[in-house]
Coordinates of C-alpha atoms in Angstrom, one line a residue:
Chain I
X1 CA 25.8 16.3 -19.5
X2 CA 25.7 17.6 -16.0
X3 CA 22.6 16.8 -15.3
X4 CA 22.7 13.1 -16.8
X5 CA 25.4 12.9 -14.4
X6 CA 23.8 14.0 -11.1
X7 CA 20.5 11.7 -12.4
X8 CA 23.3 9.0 -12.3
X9 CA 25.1 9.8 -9.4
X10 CA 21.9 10.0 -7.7
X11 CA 20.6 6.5 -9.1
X12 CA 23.7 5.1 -7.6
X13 CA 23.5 6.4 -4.5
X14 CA 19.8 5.0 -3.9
X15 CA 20.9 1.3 -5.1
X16 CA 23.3 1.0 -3.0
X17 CA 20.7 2.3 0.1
X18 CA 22.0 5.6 0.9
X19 CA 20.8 7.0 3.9
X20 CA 17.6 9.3 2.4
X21 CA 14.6 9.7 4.4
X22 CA 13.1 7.3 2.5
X23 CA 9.0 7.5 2.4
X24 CA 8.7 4.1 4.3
X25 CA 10.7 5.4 7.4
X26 CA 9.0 6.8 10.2
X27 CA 10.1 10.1 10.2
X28 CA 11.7 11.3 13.7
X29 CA 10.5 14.5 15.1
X30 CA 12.9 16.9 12.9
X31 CA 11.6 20.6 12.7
X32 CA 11.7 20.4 8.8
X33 CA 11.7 17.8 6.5
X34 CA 13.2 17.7 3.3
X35 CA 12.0 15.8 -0.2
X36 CA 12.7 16.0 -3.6
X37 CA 13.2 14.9 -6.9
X38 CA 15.1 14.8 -9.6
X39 CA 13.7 13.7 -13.5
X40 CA 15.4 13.1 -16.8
X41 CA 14.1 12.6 -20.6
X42 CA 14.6 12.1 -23.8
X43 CA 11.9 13.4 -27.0
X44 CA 12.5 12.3 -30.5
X45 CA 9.8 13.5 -33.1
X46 CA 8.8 13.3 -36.9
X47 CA 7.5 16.1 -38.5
X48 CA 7.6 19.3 -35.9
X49 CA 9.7 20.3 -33.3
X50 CA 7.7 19.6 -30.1
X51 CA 8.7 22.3 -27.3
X52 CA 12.5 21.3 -28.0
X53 CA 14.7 20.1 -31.2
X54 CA 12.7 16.8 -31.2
X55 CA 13.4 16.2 -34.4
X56 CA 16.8 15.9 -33.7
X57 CA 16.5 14.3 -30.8
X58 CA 16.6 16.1 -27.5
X59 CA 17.6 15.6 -23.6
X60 CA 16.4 19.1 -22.6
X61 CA 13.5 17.6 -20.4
X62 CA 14.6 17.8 -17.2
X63 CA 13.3 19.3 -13.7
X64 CA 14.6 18.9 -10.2
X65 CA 13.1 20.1 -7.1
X66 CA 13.8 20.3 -3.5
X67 CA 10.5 20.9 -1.0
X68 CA 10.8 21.9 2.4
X69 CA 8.1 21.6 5.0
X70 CA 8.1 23.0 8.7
X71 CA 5.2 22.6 11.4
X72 CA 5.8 25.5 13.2
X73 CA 2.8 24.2 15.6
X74 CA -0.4 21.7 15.9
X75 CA -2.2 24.1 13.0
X76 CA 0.6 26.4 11.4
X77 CA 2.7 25.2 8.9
X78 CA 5.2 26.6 6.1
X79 CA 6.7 25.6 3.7
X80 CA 8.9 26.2 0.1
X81 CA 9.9 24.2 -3.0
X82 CA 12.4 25.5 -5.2
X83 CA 12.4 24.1 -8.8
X84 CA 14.5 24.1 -11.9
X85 CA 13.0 22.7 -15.0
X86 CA 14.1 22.0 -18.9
X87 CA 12.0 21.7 -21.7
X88 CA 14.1 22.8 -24.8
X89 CA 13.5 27.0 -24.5
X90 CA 11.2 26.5 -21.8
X91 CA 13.0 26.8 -17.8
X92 CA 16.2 26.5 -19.2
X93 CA 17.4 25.3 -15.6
X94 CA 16.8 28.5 -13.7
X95 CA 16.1 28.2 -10.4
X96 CA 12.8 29.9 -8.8
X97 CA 10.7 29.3 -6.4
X98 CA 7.6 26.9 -7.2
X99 CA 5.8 27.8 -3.8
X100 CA 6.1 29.0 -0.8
X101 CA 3.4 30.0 1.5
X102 CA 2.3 29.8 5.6
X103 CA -0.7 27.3 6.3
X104 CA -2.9 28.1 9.2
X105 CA -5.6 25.5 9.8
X106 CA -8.0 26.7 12.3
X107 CA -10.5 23.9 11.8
X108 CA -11.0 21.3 9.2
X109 CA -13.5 23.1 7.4
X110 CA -11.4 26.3 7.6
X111 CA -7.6 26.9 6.6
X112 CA -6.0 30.2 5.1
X113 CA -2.8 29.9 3.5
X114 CA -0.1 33.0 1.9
X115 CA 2.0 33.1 -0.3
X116 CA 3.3 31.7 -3.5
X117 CA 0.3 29.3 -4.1
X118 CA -0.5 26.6 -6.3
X119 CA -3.3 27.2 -8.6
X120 CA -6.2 24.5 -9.3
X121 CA -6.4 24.7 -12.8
X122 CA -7.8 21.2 -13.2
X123 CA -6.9 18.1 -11.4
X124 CA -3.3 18.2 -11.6
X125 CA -1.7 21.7 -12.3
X126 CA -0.5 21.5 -8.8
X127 CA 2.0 18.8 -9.0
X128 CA 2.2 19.0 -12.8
X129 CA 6.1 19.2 -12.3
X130 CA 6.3 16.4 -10.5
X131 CA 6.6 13.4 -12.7
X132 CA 6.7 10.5 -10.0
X133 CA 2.7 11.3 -9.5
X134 CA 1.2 10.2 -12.3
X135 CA 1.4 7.8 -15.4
X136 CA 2.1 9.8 -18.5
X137 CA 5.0 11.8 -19.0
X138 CA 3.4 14.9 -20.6
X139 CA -0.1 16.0 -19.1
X140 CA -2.9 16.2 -21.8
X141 CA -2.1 19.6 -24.4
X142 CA -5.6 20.5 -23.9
X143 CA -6.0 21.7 -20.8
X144 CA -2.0 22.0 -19.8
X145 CA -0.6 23.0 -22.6
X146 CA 3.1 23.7 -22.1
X147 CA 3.1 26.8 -23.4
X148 CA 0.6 28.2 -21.0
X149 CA 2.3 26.6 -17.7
X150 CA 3.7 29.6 -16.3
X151 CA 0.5 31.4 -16.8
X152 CA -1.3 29.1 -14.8
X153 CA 1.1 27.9 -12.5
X154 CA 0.8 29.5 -9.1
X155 CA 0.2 33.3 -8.1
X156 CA 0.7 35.5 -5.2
X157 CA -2.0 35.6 -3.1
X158 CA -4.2 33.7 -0.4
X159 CA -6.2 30.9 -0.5
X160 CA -9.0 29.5 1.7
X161 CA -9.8 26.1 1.7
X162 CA -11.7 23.4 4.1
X163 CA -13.3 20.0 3.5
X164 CA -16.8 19.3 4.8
X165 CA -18.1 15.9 5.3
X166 CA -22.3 15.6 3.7
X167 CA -22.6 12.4 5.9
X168 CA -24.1 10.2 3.4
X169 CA -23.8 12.5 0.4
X170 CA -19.8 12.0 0.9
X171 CA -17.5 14.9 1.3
X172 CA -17.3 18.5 0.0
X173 CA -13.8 20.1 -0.6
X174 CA -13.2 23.3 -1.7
X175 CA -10.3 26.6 -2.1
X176 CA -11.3 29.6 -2.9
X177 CA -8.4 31.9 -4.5
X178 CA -7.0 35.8 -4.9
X179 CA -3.8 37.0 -5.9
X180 CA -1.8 37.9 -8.5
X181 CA 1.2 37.3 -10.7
X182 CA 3.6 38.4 -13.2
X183 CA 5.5 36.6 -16.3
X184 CA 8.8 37.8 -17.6
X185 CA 9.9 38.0 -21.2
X186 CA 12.0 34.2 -20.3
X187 CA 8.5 32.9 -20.4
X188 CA 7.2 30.1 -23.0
X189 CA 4.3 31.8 -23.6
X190 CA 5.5 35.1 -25.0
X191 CA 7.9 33.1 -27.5
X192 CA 5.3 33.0 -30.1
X193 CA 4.3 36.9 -29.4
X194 CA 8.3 38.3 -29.3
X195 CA 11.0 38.8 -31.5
X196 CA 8.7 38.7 -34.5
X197 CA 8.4 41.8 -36.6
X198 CA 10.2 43.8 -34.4
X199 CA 8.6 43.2 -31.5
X200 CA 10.0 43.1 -28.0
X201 CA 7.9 41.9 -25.3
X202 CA 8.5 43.1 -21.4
X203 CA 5.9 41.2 -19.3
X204 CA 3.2 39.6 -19.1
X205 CA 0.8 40.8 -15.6
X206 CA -2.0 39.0 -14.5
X207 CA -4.0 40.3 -12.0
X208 CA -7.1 40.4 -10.0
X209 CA -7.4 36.5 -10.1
X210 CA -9.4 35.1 -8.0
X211 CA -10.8 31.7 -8.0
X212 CA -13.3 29.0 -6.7
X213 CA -13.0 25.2 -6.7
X214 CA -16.3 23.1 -5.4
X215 CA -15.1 18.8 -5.4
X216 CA -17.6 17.3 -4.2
X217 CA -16.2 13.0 -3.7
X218 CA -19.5 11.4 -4.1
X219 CA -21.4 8.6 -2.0
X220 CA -20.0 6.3 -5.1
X221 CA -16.6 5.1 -4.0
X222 CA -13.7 6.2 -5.8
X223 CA -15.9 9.0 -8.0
X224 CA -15.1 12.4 -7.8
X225 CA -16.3 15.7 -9.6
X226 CA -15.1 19.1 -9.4
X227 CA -15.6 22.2 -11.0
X228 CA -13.2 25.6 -11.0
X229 CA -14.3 28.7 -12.3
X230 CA -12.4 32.5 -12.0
X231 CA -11.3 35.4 -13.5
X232 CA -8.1 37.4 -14.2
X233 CA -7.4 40.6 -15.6
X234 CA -4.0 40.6 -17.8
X235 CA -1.4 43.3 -19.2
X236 CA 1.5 42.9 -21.9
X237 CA 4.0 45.4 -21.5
X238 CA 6.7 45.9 -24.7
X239 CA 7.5 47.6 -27.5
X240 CA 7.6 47.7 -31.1
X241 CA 10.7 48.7 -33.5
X242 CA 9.1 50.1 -36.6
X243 CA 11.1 49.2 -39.5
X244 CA 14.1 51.4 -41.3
X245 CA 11.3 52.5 -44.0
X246 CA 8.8 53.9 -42.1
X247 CA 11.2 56.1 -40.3
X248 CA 12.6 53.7 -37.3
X249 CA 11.7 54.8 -33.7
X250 CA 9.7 52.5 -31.2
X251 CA 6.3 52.3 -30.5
X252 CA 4.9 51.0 -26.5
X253 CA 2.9 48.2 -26.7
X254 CA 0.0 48.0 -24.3
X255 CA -2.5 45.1 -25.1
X256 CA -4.5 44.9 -21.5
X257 CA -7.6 42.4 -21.7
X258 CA -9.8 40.4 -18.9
X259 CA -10.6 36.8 -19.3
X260 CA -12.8 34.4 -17.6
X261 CA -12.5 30.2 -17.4
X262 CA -14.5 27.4 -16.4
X263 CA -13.2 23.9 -15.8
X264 CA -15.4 20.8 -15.1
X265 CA -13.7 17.6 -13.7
X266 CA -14.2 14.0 -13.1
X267 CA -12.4 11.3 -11.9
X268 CA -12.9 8.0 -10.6
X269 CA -10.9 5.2 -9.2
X270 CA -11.6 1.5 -9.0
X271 CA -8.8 -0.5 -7.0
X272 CA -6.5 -0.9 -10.1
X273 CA -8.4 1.4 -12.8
X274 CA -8.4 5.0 -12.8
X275 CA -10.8 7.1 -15.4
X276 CA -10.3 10.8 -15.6
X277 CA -12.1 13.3 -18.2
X278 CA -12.0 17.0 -18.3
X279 CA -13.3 20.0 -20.4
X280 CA -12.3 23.4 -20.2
X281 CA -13.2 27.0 -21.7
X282 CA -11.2 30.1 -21.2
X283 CA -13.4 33.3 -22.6
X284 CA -11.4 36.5 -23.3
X285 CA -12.7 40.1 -23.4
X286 CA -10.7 43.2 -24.9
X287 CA -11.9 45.2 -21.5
X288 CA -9.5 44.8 -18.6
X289 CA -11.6 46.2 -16.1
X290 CA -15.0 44.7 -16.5
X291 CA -15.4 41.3 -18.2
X292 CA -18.3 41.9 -20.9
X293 CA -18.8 40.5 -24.1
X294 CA -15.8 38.1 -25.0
X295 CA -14.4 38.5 -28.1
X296 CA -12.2 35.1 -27.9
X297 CA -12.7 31.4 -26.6
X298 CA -10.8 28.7 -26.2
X299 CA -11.7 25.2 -25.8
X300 CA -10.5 22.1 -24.6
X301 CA -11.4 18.2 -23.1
X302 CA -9.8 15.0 -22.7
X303 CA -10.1 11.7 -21.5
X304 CA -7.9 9.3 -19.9
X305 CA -7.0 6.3 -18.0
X306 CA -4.6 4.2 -16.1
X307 CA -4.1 0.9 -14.8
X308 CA -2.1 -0.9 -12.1
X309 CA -1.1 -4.0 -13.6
X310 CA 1.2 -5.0 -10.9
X311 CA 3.5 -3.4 -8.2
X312 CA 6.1 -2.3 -11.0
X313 CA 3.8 -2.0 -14.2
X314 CA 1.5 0.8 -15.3
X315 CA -0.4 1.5 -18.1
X316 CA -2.2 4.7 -19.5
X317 CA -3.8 6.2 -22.2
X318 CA -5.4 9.5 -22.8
X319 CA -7.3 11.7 -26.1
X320 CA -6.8 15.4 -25.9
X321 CA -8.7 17.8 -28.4
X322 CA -7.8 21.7 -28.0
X323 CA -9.2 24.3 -30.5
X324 CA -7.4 27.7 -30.0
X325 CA -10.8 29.5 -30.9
X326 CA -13.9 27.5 -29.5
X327 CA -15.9 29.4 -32.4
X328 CA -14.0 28.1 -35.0
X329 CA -13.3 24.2 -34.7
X330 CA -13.2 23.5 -38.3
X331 CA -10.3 26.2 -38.9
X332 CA -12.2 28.8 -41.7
X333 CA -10.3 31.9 -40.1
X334 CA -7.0 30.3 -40.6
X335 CA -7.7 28.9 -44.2
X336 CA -9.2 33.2 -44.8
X337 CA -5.4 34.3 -43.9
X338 CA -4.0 31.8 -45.9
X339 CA -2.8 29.7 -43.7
X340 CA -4.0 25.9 -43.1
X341 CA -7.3 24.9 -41.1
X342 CA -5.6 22.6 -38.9
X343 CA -3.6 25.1 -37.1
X344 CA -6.8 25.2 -35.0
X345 CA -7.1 22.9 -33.2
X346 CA -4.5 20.0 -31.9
X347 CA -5.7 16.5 -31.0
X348 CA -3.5 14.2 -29.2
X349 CA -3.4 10.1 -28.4
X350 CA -0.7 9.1 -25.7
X351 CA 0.2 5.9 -24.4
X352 CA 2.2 5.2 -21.6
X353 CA 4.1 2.6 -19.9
X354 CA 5.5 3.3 -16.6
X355 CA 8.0 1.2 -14.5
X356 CA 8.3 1.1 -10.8
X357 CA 11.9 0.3 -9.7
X358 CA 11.2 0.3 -6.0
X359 CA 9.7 3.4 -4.4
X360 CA 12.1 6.0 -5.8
X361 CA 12.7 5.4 -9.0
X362 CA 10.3 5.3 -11.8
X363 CA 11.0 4.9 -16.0
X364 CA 8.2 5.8 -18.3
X365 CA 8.1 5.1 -22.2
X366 CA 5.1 7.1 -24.1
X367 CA 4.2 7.7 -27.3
X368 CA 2.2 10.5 -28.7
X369 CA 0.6 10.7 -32.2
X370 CA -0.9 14.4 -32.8
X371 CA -3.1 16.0 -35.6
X372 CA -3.4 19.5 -35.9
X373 CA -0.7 22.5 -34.5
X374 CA -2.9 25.1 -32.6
X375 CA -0.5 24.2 -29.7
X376 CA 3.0 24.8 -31.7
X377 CA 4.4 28.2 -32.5
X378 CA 3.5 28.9 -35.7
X379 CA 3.7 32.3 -38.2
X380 CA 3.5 32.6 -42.2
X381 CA 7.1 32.1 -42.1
X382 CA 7.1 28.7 -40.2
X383 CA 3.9 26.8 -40.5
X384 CA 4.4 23.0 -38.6
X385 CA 3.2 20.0 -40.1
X386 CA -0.3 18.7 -39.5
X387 CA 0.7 15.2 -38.1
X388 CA 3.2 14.6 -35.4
X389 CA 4.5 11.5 -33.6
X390 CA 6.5 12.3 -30.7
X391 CA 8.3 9.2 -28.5
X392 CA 9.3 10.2 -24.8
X393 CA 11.0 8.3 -22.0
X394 CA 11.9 10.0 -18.7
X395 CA 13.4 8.3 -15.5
X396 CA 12.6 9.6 -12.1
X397 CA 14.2 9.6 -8.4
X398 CA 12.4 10.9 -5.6
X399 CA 12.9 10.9 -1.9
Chain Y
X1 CA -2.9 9.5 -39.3
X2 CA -5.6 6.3 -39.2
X3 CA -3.1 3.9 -40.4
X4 CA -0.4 5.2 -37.4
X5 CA -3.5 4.5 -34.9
X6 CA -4.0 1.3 -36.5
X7 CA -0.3 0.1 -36.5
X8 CA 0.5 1.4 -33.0
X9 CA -2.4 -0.3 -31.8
X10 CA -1.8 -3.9 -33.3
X11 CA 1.8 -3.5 -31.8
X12 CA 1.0 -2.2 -28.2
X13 CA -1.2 -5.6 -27.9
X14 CA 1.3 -7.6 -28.5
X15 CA 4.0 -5.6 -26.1
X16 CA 1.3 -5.4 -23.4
X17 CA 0.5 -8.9 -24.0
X18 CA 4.0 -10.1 -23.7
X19 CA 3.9 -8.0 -20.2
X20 CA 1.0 -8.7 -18.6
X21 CA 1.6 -10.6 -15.8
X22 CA -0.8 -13.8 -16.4
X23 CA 0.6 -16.4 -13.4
X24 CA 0.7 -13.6 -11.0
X25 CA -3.2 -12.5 -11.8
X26 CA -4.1 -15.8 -11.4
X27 CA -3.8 -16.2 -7.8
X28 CA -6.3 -15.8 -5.7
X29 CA -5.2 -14.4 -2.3
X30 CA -6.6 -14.6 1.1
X31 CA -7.7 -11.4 2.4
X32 CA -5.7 -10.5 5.8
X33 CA -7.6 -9.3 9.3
X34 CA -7.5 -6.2 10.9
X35 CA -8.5 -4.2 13.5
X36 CA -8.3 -0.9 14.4
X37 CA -7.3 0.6 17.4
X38 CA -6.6 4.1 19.3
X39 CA -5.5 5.7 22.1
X40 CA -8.2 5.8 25.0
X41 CA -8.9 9.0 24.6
X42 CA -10.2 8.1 21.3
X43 CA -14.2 7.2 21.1
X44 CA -14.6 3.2 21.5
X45 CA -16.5 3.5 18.3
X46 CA -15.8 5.8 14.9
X47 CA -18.1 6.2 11.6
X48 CA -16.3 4.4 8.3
X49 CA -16.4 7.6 6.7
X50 CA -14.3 9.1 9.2
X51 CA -11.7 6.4 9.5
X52 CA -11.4 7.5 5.5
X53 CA -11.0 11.3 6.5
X54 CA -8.5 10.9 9.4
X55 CA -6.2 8.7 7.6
X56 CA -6.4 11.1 4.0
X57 CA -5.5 13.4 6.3
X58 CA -9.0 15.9 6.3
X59 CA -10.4 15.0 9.4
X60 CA -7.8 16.4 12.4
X61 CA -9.9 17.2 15.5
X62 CA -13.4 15.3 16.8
X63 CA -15.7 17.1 19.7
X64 CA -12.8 19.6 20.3
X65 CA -10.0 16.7 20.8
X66 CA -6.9 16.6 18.5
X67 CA -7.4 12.8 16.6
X68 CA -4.3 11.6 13.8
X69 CA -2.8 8.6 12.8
X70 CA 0.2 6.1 12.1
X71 CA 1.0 3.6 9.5
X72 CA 1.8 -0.1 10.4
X73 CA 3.5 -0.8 6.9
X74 CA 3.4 -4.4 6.8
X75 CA 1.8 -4.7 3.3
X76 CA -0.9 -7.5 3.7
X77 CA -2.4 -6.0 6.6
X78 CA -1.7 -2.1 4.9
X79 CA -3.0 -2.9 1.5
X80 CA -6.6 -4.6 3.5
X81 CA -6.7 -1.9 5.6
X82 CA -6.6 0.3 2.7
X83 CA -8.9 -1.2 0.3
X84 CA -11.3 -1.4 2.9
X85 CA -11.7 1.6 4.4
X86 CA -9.9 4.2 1.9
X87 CA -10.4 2.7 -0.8
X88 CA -7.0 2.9 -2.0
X89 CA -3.9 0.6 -3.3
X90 CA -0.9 1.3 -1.3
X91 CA 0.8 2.7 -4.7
X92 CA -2.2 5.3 -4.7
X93 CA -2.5 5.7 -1.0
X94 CA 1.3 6.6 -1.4
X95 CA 1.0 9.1 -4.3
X96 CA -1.8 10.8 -2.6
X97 CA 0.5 11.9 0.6
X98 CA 3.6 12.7 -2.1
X99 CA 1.0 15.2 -3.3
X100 CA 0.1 16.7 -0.2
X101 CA 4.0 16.6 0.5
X102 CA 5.0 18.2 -3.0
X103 CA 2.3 20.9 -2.9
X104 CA 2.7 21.8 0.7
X105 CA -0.5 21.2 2.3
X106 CA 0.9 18.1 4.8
X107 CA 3.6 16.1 5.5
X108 CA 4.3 12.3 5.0
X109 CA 2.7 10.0 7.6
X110 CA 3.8 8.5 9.9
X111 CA 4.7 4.9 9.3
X112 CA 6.3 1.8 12.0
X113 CA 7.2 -1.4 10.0
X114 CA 6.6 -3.6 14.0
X115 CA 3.7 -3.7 15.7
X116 CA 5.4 -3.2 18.4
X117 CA 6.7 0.1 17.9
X118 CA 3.1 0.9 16.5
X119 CA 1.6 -0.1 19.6
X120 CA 4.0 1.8 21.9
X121 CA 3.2 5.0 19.6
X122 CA -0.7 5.0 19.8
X123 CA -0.1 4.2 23.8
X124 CA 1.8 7.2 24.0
X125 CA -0.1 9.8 21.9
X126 CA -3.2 11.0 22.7
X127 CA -5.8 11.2 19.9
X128 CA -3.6 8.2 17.8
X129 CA -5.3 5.5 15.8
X130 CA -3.6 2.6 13.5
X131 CA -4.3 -0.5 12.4
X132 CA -3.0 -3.9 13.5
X133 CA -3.5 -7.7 12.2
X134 CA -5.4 -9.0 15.4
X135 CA -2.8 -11.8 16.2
X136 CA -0.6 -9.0 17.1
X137 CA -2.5 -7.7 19.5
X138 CA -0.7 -6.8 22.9
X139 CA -2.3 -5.5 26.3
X140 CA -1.3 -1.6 26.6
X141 CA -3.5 0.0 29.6
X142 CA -3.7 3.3 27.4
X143 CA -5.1 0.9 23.9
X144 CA -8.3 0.0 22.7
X145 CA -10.1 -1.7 20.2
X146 CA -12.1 0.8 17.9
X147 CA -15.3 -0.7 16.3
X148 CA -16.1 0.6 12.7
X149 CA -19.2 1.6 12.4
X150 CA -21.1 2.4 8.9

């Protein structure tokens, strides 16, 4: 209820032209300036919960952020944006930092940045948050999965990244990556692995990440290709509460493991219409310090696009496949354990409308009709659905 | 599942027929002039491509010199401007800076809604180009013309 209330107060303060620095100002020559944003939604869903109590309906979709940049001189920058974010179990409001890091761009084929940073993980990871920036409401499962956000999000580390123009062969971007990071217990992702048979999970470390992204923007206008590759080491930390009949006690759980992802992207923009298409693998190995034969893959594309009917109205539409193990598409491992095949993969077919009330406030209806649950938690105990249709709207300020 | 496809489909051409804006696609509009200009420390002539890099915000410096940029926000003359050398829409020109703003790497532009204050700007600032309709041209001892070339 609180936070239906700031939405409103906040709606009501932009009609009646309150005094934000709005994006159409010239901005005076303040040390730092200050934006943010503030989103609200609703899910309602048929057969599964979808990240919250969709069935029943839920307004735990929410995220607000505040960003704050300061040019310290001609090439230094800094910078932080704090965010708080909603998605039934997932956020829960708390507050943390999104990023935070010092920018020094020596030349513009050369910058090194510190910090908290962003991660590339396909096109839009970095401002996945940020609902005001793109037509759907939820980002394709695939390849941003919910689950997996805080995995992916942003590490600790440095980044280099320049942008050098090929004369006629266009323009050549790219960031190259190293940090690390670590995931507390509060995090999405270990829902599925905690709390089940006795099992208490700590953290989550990932480490030695490091990163390359090539985006090359072509001599054809408005196309665009990129690739990302890496690899990251990562640790689970917890323990395990062995049961009253075989004696009690606790056993430490250490599962370490090193895995290794490519992403290929392409996107291309003509005036109105926007086409974007991505595939992804993520290859897992049981050795944490070498990465040598894997001994898991997942696997993952989609393909989407928008268009710009007018200055208010925006359409999209996108188709998502994800298979949790790359080798197993049709689901035989799953049906072996007694369990259904379509908990292998999850396929996905949004729609999306999205509003423009002016430039700081957006309203987006979608609709989502899944097959498959590799992306839901799922156990013998609770085994989802195969079909899901999940409606969303979300309205967002920004300024 | 293919029945759900089939029904949603059927429905979301009638709602997007009912809301696509038919009277407003059909007018044809007259594209608006330009020009470009820049301080005079600024080179008399600059490569499209690099009109496209200084105003995404890539391209900062030129033989050693400092080289940015302002917004005149006057939308026919923006939304030309736009198409023709960044091939953007002002919506998508817009969201492109929010994510620079959002993820850190740059702040917003800056934008004048007169051509006045504009003009006055890039006359004061070294290393400052913009974009004007070419009636609004006024005399400034420290503002040129720039020629676009390909």
């Amino acid at each position: 209820m609180r936070r239906i209330g700031c939405v409103l107060v906040l709606v009501c303060y932009g009609a009646l032209g309150g005094t934000f620095q709005g994006w159409a100002m010239a901005p005076p020559e303040e040390a730092i300036s200050i934006h943010g944003f503030v989103s609200q939604g609703y899910l309602l869903s048929d057969n599964n919960d979808v990240y919250a109590e969709t069935t029943q309906g839920s307004f735990q979709f929410n995220e607000f952020g505040l960003t704050f940049l300061v040019q310290l001189s001609e090439r230094l920058h800094t910078g932080m944006q704090v965010l708080s974010r909603d998605l039934g179990d997932i956020g829960n409001n708390t507050v943390g930092l999104d990023w935070a890091f010092a920018d020094y761009r020596w030349k513009d084929w050369f910058g090194i940045r510190g910090g908290v940073i962003k991660i590339p993980w396909g096109l839009d990871n970095e401002t996945r948050d940020i609902d005001m920036l793109r037509t759907s409401i939820f980002l394709p499962s695939s390849l941003y999965g919910e689950d997996v956000r805080d995995v992916y999000d942003a590490m600790e580390g440095i980044a280099l990244y320049g942008s050098f123009p090929l004369w006629k062969l266009g323009t050549l971007n790219y960031q190259f990556q190293y940090g690390d990071k670590s995931v507390s217990e509060d995090y999405e992702f270990m829902e599925p692995w905690d709390d089940s048979d006795g099992t208490q999970l700590d953290s989550l470390d990932v480490l030695d990440i490091y990163l390359g992204m090539l985006e090359w923007e072509t001599p054809i206008e408005g196309l665009r290709l990129r690739e990302t590759t890496g690899e990251y080491a990562w640790r689970i930390r917890g323990t395990y509460f062995l049961p009253a009949e075989l004696g009690g006690g606790q056993l430490p759980i250490a599962e370490t493991g090193r895995e290794t992802f490519t992403i290929v992207s392409a996107d291309y923009t003509l005036e109105r219409l926007s086409l974007a298409t991505e595939w992804f693998g993520v290859w897992n190995a049981a050795d944490e310090e070498e990465f040598t034969e894997p001994d898991a893959y997942q696997e993952g594309w989609y393909a989407g696009l928008s268009y710009r009917m007018t200055d208010w109205l925006e359409i999209g539409a996108y188709y998502s496949e994800f298979y949790s193990d790359g080798d197993d598409k049709d689901g035989d491992d799953w049906v072996e354990a007694g369990l259904p095949a379509y908990l292998a993969w999850q396929k996905d077919l949004a729609l999306t409308t999205r509003f423009d009330l002016g430039e700081h406030w957006t309203i987006k209806l979608e609709g989502h009709l899944m097959d498959g649950a590799a992306r839901l938690p799922a156990s013998i105990q609770n085994v989802p659905e195969r079909e899901t249709a999940l409606f969303a709207v979300k309205t967002t300020f920004n300024f | 599942m293919k029945r759900k496809i089939v029904f949603s489909g059927i429905l979301l051409i009638i709602y997007y027929a009912v809301l696509f804006p038919w009277p407003a696609m059909a007018q044809e509009r007259e594209t608006p002039q330009f020009v470009v200009v820049g301080h005079t420390s600024v080179p008399e002539t600059l490569p499209r491509n690099e009109i496209k890099q200084i105003f995404l915000g890539r391209m900062t410096s030129k033989a050693g010199n400092s080289i940015g940029f302002v917004i005149f926000k006057e939308d026919t003359v923006y939304a030309a401007f736009l198409k023709a050398y960044v091939s953007k829409t002002i919506t998508q020109y817009t969201n492109y800076w929010k994510k620079q703003v959002f993820t850190g790497k740059d702040r917003m532009p800056r934008m004048f809604e007169s051509t006045t204050a504009v003009l006055e700007y890039v006359a004061s600032h070294e290393g400052i180009i913009s974009f004007l309709s070419p009636d609004d041209i006024i005399d400034y001892e420290t503002v040129h013309i720039i020629t676009v070339v390909e």
